[in-house]
PDB file of C-alpha atoms and ligand atoms in Angstrom:
ATOM      1  CA  MET A  21     -73.224  85.054 -52.131  1.00  0.00           C
ATOM      2  CA  GLU A  22     -74.223  88.168 -50.302  1.00  0.00           C
ATOM      3  CA  THR A  23     -71.506  90.687 -49.493  1.00  0.00           C
ATOM      4  CA  CYS A  24     -71.413  91.696 -45.845  1.00  0.00           C
ATOM      5  CA  CYS A  25     -69.666  94.290 -43.725  1.00  0.00           C
ATOM      6  CA  PHE A  26     -66.418  92.766 -42.442  1.00  0.00           C
ATOM      7  CA  GLN A  27     -66.877  94.373 -39.039  1.00  0.00           C
ATOM      8  CA  CYS A  28     -70.515  93.858 -38.110  1.00  0.00           C
ATOM      9  CA  GLY A  29     -71.652  91.383 -40.763  1.00  0.00           C
ATOM     10  CA  ALA A  30     -74.538  93.529 -42.011  1.00  0.00           C
ATOM     11  CA  PRO A  31     -75.580  92.905 -45.627  1.00  0.00           C
ATOM     12  CA  LEU A  32     -74.231  95.657 -47.867  1.00  0.00           C
ATOM     13  CA  SER A  33     -75.993  97.682 -50.532  1.00  0.00           C
ATOM     14  CA  ALA A  34     -74.328  98.311 -53.892  1.00  0.00           C
ATOM     15  CA  ASP A  35     -73.885 101.946 -52.820  1.00  0.00           C
ATOM     16  CA  GLU A  36     -72.035 100.986 -49.651  1.00  0.00           C
ATOM     17  CA  ILE A  37     -69.642  98.833 -51.652  1.00  0.00           C
ATOM     18  CA  ALA A  38     -69.160 101.562 -54.248  1.00  0.00           C
ATOM     19  CA  ILE A  39     -68.456 104.349 -51.750  1.00  0.00           C
ATOM     20  CA  TYR A  40     -65.908 102.162 -49.962  1.00  0.00           C
ATOM     21  CA  ARG A  41     -64.160 101.465 -53.245  1.00  0.00           C
ATOM     22  CA  ARG A  42     -64.328 105.114 -54.261  1.00  0.00           C
ATOM     23  CA  ILE A  43     -62.929 106.497 -51.005  1.00  0.00           C
ATOM     24  CA  VAL A  44     -60.813 103.758 -49.443  1.00  0.00           C
ATOM     25  CA  ASN A  45     -59.524 101.334 -52.048  1.00  0.00           C
ATOM     26  CA  ARG A  46     -60.682 100.789 -55.602  1.00  0.00           C
ATOM     27  CA  GLY A  47     -59.564  97.158 -55.520  1.00  0.00           C
ATOM     28  CA  ALA A  48     -61.083  96.328 -52.126  1.00  0.00           C
ATOM     29  CA  GLU A  49     -62.742  92.962 -51.708  1.00  0.00           C
ATOM     30  CA  GLN A  50     -63.903  93.516 -48.152  1.00  0.00           C
ATOM     31  CA  PHE A  51     -66.139  96.424 -47.285  1.00  0.00           C
ATOM     32  CA  LEU A  52     -67.684  98.320 -44.397  1.00  0.00           C
ATOM     33  CA  CYS A  53     -71.342  99.228 -44.010  1.00  0.00           C
ATOM     34  CA  ILE A  54     -72.104 102.929 -43.642  1.00  0.00           C
ATOM     35  CA  HIS A  55     -72.317 102.664 -39.849  1.00  0.00           C
ATOM     36  CA  CYS A  56     -68.910 101.038 -39.442  1.00  0.00           C
ATOM     37  CA  PHE A  57     -67.421 103.280 -42.142  1.00  0.00           C
ATOM     38  CA  ALA A  58     -68.574 106.342 -40.211  1.00  0.00           C
ATOM     39  CA  LYS A  59     -67.055 105.034 -36.977  1.00  0.00           C
ATOM     40  CA  GLU A  60     -63.806 103.930 -38.606  1.00  0.00           C
ATOM     41  CA  PHE A  61     -63.197 107.278 -40.281  1.00  0.00           C
ATOM     42  CA  SER A  62     -64.871 109.456 -37.650  1.00  0.00           C
ATOM     43  CA  VAL A  63     -67.361 111.002 -40.041  1.00  0.00           C
ATOM     44  CA  GLU A  64     -71.136 111.351 -39.922  1.00  0.00           C
ATOM     45  CA  GLU A  65     -73.228 108.825 -41.789  1.00  0.00           C
ATOM     46  CA  LYS A  66     -75.073 111.753 -43.363  1.00  0.00           C
ATOM     47  CA  LEU A  67     -71.835 112.910 -44.968  1.00  0.00           C
ATOM     48  CA  ILE A  68     -71.264 109.493 -46.506  1.00  0.00           C
ATOM     49  CA  LEU A  69     -74.782 109.499 -47.949  1.00  0.00           C
ATOM     50  CA  GLU A  70     -74.134 112.963 -49.395  1.00  0.00           C
ATOM     51  CA  LYS A  71     -70.905 111.688 -50.957  1.00  0.00           C
ATOM     52  CA  ILE A  72     -72.774 108.783 -52.526  1.00  0.00           C
ATOM     53  CA  GLU A  73     -75.261 111.192 -54.112  1.00  0.00           C
ATOM     54  CA  GLN A  74     -72.433 113.471 -55.225  1.00  0.00           C
ATOM     55  CA  PHE A  75     -70.516 110.639 -56.926  1.00  0.00           C
ATOM     56  CA  LYS A  76     -73.716 109.426 -58.597  1.00  0.00           C
ATOM     57  CA  LYS A  77     -74.339 112.906 -60.003  1.00  0.00           C
ATOM     58  CA  MET A  78     -70.766 113.065 -61.241  1.00  0.00           C
ATOM     59  CA  GLY A  79     -71.448 109.840 -63.119  1.00  0.00           C
ATOM     60  CA  CYS A  80     -68.783 107.841 -61.277  1.00  0.00           C
ATOM     61  CA  THR A  81     -68.606 104.442 -62.920  1.00  0.00           C
ATOM     62  CA  LEU A  82     -68.496 102.636 -59.569  1.00  0.00           C
ATOM     63  CA  PHE A  83     -72.135 103.645 -58.977  1.00  0.00           C
ATOM     64  CA  HIS A  84     -74.717 102.156 -61.268  1.00  0.00           C
TER      65      HIS A  84
HETATM   66 ZN1   ZN B1039     -70.848  97.253 -40.322  1.00  0.00          ZN
END
C-alpha cells in the first residue's frame, strides 16, 4: 500500500516520510508531504529539502 499525505492525499517519497519522522515524531505512522509540512510548520519547502540533504550527509539512519 502506498503511503500518502494525511492532509492532501499526495503519494509520499521515502524522504518525506523520513524527514517527518526525524523532525516531528520518530514513531509517526501518518505523514505530511513537503507542501503540507511547510504550511503546517510555517517554513519554506526549500528549507525542508536542505534539511533532508543535511540529515543524509550526517548518515541519519532514517534516510536510506
Ligand atoms: Zn500534503
